[in-house]
PDB file of C-alpha atoms in Angstrom:
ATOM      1  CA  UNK F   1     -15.954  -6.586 -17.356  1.00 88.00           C
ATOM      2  CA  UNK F   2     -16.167  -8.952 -20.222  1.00 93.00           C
ATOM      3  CA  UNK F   3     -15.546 -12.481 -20.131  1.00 92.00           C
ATOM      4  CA  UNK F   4     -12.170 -12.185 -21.688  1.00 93.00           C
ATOM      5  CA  UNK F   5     -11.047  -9.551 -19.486  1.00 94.00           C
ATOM      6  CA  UNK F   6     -12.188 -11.927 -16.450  1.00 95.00           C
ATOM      7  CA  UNK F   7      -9.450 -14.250 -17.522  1.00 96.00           C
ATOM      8  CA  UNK F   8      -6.659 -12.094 -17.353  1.00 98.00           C
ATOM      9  CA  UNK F   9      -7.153 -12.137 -13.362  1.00 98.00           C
ATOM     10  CA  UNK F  10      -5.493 -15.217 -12.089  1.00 98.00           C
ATOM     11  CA  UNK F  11      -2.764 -16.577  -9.873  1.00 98.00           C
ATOM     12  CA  UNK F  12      -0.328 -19.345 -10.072  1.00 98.00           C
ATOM     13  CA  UNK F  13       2.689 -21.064  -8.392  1.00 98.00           C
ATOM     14  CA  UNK F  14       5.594 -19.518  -9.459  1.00 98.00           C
ATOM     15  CA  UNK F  15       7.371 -21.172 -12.169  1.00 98.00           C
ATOM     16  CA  UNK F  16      10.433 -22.416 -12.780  1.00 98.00           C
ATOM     17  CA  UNK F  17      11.079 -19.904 -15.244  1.00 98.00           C
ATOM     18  CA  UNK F  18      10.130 -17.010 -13.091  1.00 98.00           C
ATOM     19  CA  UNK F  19      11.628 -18.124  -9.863  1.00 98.00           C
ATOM     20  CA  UNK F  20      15.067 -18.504 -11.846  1.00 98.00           C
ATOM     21  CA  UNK F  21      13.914 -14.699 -12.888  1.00 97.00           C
ATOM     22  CA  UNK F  22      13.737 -13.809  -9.054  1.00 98.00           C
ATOM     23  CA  UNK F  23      16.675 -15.454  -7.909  1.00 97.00           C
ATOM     24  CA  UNK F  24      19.700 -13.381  -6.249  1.00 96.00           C
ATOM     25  CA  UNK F  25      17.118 -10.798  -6.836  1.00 97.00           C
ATOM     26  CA  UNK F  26      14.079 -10.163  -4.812  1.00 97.00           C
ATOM     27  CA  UNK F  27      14.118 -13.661  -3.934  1.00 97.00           C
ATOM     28  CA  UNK F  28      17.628 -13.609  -2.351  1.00 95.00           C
ATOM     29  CA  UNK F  29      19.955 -16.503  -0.798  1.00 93.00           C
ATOM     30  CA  UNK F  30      18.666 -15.946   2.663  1.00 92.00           C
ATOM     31  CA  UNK F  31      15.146 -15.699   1.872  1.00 94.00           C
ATOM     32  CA  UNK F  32      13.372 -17.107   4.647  1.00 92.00           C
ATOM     33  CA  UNK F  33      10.110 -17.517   2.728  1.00 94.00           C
ATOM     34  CA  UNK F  34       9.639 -20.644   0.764  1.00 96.00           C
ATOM     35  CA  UNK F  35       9.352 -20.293  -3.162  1.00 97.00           C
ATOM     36  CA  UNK F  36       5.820 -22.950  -2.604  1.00 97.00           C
ATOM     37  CA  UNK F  37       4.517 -20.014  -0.026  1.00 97.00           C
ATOM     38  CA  UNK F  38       4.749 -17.207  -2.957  1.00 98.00           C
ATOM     39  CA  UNK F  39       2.226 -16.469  -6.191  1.00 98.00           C
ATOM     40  CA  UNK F  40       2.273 -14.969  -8.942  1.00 98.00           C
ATOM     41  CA  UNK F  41      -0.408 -12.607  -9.747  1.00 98.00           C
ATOM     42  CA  UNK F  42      -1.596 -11.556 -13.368  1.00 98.00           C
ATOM     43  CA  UNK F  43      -3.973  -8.608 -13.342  1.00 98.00           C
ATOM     44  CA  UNK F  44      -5.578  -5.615 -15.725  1.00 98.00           C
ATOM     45  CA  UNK F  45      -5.370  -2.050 -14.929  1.00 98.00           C
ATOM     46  CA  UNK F  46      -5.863   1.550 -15.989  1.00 98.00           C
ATOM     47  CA  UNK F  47      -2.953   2.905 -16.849  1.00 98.00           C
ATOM     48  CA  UNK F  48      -2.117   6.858 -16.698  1.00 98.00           C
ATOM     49  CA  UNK F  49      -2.997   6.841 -20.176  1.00 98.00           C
ATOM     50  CA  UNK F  50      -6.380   5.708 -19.886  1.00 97.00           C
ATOM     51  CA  UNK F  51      -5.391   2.714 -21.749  1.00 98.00           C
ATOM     52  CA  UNK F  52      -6.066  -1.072 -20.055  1.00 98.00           C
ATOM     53  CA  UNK F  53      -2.479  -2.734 -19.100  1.00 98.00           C
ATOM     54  CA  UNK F  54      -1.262  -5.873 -17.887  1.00 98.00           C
ATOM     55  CA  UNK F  55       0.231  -6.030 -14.637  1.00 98.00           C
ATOM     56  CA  UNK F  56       2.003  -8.679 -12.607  1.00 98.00           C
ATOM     57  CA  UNK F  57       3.181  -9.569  -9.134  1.00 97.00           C
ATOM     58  CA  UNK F  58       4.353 -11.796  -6.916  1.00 98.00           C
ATOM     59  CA  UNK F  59       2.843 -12.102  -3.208  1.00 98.00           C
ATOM     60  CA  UNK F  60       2.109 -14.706  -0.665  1.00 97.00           C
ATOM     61  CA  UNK F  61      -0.047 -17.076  -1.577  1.00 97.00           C
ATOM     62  CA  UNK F  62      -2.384 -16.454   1.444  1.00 95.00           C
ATOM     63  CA  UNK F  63      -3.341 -13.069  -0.198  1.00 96.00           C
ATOM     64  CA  UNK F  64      -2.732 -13.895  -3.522  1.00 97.00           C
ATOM     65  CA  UNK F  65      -7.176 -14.156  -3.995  1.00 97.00           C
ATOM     66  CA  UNK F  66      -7.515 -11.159  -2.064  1.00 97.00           C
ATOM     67  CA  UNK F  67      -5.566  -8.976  -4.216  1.00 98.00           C
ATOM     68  CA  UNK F  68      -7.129 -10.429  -7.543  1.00 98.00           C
ATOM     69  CA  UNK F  69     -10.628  -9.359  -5.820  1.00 97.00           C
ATOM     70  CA  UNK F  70      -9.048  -5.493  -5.066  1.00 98.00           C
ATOM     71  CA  UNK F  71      -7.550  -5.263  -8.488  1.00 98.00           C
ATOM     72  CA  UNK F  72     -10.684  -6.605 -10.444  1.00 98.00           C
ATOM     73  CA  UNK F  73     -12.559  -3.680  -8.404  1.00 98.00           C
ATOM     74  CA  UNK F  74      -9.609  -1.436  -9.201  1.00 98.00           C
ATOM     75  CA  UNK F  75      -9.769  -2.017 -13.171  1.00 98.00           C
ATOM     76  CA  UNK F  76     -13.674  -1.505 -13.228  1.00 98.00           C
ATOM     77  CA  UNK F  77     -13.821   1.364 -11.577  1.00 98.00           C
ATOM     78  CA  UNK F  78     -11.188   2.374 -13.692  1.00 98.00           C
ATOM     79  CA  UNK F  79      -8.636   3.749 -11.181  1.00 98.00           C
ATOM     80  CA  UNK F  80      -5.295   4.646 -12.232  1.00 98.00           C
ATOM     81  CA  UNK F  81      -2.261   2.738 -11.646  1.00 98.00           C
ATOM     82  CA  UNK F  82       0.952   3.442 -13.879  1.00 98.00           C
ATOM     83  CA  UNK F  83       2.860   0.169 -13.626  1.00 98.00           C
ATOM     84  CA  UNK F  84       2.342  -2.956 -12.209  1.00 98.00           C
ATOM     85  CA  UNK F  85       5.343  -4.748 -13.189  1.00 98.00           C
ATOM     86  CA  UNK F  86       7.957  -7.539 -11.546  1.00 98.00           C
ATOM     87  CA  UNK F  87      10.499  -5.519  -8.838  1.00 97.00           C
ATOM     88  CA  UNK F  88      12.965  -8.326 -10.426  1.00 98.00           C
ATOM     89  CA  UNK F  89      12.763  -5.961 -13.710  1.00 98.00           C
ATOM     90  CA  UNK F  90      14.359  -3.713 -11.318  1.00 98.00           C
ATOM     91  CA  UNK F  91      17.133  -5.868  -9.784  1.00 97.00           C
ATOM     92  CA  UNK F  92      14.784  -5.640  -6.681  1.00 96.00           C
ATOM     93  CA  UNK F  93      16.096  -2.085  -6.383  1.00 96.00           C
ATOM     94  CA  UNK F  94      13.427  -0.743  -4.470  1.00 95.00           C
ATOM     95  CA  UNK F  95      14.781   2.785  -4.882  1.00 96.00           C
ATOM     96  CA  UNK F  96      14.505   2.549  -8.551  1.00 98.00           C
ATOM     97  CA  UNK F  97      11.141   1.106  -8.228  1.00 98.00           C
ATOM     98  CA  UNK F  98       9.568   3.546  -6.725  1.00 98.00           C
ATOM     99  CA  UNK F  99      11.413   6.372  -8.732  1.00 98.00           C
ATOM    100  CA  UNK F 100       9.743   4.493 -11.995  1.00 98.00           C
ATOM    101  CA  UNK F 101       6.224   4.585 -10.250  1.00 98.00           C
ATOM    102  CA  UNK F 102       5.924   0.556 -10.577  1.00 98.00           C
ATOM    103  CA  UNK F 103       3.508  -0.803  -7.812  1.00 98.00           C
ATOM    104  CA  UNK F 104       4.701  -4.357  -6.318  1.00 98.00           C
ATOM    105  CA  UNK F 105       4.408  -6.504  -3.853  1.00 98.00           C
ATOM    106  CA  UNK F 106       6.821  -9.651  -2.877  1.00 97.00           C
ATOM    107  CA  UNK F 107      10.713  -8.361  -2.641  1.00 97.00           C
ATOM    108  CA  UNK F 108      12.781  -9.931   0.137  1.00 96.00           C
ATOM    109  CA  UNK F 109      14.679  -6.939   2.133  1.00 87.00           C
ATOM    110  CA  UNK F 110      14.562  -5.002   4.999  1.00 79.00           C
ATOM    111  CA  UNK F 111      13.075  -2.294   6.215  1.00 77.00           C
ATOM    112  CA  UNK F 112      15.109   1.557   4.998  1.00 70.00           C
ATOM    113  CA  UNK F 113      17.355   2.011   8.315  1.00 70.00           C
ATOM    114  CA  UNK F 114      17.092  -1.410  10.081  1.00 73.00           C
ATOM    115  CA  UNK F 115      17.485  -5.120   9.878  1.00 77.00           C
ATOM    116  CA  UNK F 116      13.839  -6.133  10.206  1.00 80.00           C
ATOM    117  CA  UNK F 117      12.678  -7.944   7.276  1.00 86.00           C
ATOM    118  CA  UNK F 118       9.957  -6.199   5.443  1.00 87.00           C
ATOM    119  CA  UNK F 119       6.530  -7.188   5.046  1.00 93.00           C
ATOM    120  CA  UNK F 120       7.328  -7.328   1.486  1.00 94.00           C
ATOM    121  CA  UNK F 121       9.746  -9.894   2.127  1.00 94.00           C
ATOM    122  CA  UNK F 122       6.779 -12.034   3.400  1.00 94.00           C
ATOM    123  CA  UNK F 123       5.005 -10.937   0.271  1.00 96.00           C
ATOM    124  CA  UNK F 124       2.101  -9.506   2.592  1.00 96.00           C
ATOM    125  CA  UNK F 125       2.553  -5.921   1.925  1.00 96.00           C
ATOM    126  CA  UNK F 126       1.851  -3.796  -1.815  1.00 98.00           C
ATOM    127  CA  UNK F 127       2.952  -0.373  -2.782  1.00 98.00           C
ATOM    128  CA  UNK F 128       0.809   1.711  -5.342  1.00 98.00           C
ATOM    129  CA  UNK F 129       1.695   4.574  -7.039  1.00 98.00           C
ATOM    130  CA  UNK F 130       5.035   5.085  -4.961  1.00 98.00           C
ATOM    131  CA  UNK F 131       6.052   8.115  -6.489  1.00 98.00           C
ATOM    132  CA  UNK F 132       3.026  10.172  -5.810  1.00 98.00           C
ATOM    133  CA  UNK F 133       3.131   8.543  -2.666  1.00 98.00           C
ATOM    134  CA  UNK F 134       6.321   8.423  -0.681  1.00 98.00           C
ATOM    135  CA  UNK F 135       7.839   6.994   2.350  1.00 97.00           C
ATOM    136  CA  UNK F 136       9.059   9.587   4.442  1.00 97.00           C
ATOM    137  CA  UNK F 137      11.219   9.175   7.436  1.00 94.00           C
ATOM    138  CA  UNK F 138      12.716  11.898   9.995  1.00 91.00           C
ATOM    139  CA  UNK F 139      16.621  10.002  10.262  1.00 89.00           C
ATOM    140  CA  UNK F 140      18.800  11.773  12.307  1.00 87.00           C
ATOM    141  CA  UNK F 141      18.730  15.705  11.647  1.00 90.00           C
ATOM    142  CA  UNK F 142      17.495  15.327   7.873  1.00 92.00           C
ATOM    143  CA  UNK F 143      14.484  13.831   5.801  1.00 94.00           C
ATOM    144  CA  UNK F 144      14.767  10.653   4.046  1.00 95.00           C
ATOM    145  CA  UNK F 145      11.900  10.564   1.300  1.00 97.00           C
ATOM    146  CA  UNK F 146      11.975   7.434  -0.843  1.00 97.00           C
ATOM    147  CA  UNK F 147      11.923   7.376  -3.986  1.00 98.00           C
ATOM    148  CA  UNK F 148      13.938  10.834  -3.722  1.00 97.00           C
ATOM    149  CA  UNK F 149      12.152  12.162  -6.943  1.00 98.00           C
ATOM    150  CA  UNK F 150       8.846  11.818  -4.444  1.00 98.00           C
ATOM    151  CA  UNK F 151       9.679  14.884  -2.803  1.00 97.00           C
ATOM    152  CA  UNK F 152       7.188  17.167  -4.700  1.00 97.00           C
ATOM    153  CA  UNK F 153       4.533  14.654  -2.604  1.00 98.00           C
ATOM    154  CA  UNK F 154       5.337  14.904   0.211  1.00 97.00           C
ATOM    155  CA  UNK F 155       3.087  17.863   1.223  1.00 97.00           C
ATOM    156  CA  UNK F 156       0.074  15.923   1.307  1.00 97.00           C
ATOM    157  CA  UNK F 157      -1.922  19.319   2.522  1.00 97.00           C
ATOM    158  CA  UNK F 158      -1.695  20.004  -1.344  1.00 96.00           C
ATOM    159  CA  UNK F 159      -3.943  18.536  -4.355  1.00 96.00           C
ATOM    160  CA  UNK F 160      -2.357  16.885  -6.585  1.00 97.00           C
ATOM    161  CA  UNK F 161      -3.060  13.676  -8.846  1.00 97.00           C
ATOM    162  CA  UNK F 162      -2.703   9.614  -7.785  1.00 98.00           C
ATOM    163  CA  UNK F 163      -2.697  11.262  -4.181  1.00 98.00           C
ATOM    164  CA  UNK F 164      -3.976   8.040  -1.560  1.00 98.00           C
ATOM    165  CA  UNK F 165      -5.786   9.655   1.393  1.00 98.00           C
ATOM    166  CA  UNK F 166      -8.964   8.671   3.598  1.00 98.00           C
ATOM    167  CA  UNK F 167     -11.096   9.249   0.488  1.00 97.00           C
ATOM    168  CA  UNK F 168      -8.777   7.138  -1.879  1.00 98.00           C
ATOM    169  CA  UNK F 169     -10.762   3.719  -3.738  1.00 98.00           C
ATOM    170  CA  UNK F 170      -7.163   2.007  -3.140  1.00 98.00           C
ATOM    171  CA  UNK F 171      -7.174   2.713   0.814  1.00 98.00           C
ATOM    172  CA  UNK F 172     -11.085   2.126   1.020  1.00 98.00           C
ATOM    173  CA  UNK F 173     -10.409  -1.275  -0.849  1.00 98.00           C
ATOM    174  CA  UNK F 174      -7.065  -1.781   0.962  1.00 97.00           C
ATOM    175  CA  UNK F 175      -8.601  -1.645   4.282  1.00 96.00           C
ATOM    176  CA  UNK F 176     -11.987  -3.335   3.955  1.00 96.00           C
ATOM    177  CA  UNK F 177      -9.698  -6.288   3.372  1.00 95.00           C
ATOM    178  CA  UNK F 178      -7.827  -5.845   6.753  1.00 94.00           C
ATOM    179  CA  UNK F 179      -5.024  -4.598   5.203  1.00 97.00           C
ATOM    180  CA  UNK F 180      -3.094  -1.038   7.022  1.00 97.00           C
ATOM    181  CA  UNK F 181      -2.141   1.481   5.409  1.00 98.00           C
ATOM    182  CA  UNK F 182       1.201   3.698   6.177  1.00 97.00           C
ATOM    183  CA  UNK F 183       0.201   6.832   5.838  1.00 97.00           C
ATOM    184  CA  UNK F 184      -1.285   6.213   9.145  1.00 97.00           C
ATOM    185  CA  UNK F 185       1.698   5.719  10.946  1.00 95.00           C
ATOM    186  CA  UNK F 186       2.900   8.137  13.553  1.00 93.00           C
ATOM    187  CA  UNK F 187       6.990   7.816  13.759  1.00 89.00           C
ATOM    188  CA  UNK F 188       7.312   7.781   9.665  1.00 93.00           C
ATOM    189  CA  UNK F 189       4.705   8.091   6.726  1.00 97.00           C
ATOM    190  CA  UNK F 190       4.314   5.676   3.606  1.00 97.00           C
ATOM    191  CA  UNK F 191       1.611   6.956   2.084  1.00 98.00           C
ATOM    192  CA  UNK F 192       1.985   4.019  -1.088  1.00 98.00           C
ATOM    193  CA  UNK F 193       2.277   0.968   1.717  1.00 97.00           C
ATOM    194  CA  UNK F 194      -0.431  -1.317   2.871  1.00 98.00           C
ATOM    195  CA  UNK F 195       0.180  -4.487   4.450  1.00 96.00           C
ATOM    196  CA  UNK F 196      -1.935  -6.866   6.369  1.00 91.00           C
ATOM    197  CA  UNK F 197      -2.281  -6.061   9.968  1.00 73.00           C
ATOM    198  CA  UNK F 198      -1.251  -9.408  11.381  1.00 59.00           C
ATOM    199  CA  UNK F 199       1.899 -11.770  10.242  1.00 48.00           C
ATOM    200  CA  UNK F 200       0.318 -14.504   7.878  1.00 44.00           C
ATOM    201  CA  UNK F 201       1.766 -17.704   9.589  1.00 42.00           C
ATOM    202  CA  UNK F 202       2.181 -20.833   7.630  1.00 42.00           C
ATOM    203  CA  UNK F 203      -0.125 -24.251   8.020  1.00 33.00           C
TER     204      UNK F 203
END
C-alpha cells in the first residue's frame, strides 16, 4: 500500500455536517446512541470492477480502529466489495440498501419482525456484499429473504461469486476480531451480517 493510499484509512467524530446528513434518517429521534459514541469511517476498496473506490461508514467508535485494520487487509488483498457508501444515501432504507449491494454499518432500527434494536443501531454490526448474501428468515408459512432481489443466493450449496462462507477473507478477518457472523445462526441465516459477540458498553 503506498503512503498515499495509507491516508485514505482514517476515522473521525462525526461532523456537524454529516450528523445533520443522518438526522431523521439512520440516526432517528429516538436514537438511544449518542452522536459523541459514533465514527465515521473513510476507507479504500476493490470494487467489482477491479478499480480502487472510496468507501465510507459510520460505526461505534469502540470499533471504529478495528474496522480500519479489516478494511486495510481487505483493500490489499484486493477483495471485492461493490459499495461502501452512507445507508443515509438510502434514507436508511435498509431494504434498498441491500437491493443496491452497499455494505454499511451504523443505522438505528430494529431487527426485520421485532422491536429489538439492531446491532446496527449500536453501530457494532457491518453487512458486506448483502445482495450476494442475504438474510433469510422462515416467518410464518413463507420465506422472507432480504433484499428480495437476493433470492438467487440463497442456495448457498451453489458456487457463485462474492459468496461469504468458512473459507471467505471477510469471515476469516471478521472473526479473528471477535466479531460473529450470521450465517451461523440456527433459527434464521444472514450470511452478509457480522457483529461483535458481546454489547460494547459505554465508559
Amino acid at each position: 500500500m503506498t503512503e498515499q493510499e495509507e491516508k485514505e484509512f482514517y476515522s473521525t467524530p462525526i461532523s456537524d455536517s454529516l450528523f445533520l446528513k443522518m438526522q431523521g434518517k439512520s440516526f432517528k429521534a429516538d436514537c438511544t446512541l449518542p452522536r459523541e459514541d459514533l465514527r465515521y469511517v473513510h476507507v479504500l476498496h476493490t470494487g467489482f470492477d477491479g478499480e480502487t473506490h472510496e468507501g465510507e461508514l459510520v460505526c461505534n467508535r469502540r470499533i471504529a480502529s478495528t474496522l480500519l485494520t479489516i478494511f486495510r487487509r481487505l483493500y490489499l488483498e484486493k477483495y471485492p466489495i461493490e459499495k461502501i457508501r452512507l445507508v443515509d444515501e438510502y434514507d436508511a432504507e435498509d431494504e434498498r440498501s441491500m437491493a443496491d449491494n452497499n455494505s454499511s454499518c451504523f443505522n438505528f432500527r430494529c431487527i426485520s419482525y421485532t422491536d429489538i434494536v439492531s446491532k446496527h443501531g449500536l453501530g457494532i454490526a457491518i453487512d458486506i456484499n448483502p445482495l450476494y448474501n442475504p438474510y433469510v428468515k422462515q416467518v410464518g408459512n413463507r420465506l422472507s429473504i432480504e433484499p428480495a432481489n437476493g433470492e438467487p443466493y440463497v442456495d448457498r450449496s451453489r458456487d457463485f461469486p462474492y459468496k461469504i462462507d468458512h473459507q471467505d477473507l471477510a469471515y476469516r478477518l471478521f472473526t479473528e476480531q471477535g466479531f460473529t457472523w450470521g450465517g451461523d445462526w440456527t433459527e434464521s441465516k444472514d450470511y452478509q451480517h457480522f457483529e461483535l459477540l458481546q454489547a460494547v458498553p459505554r465508559l
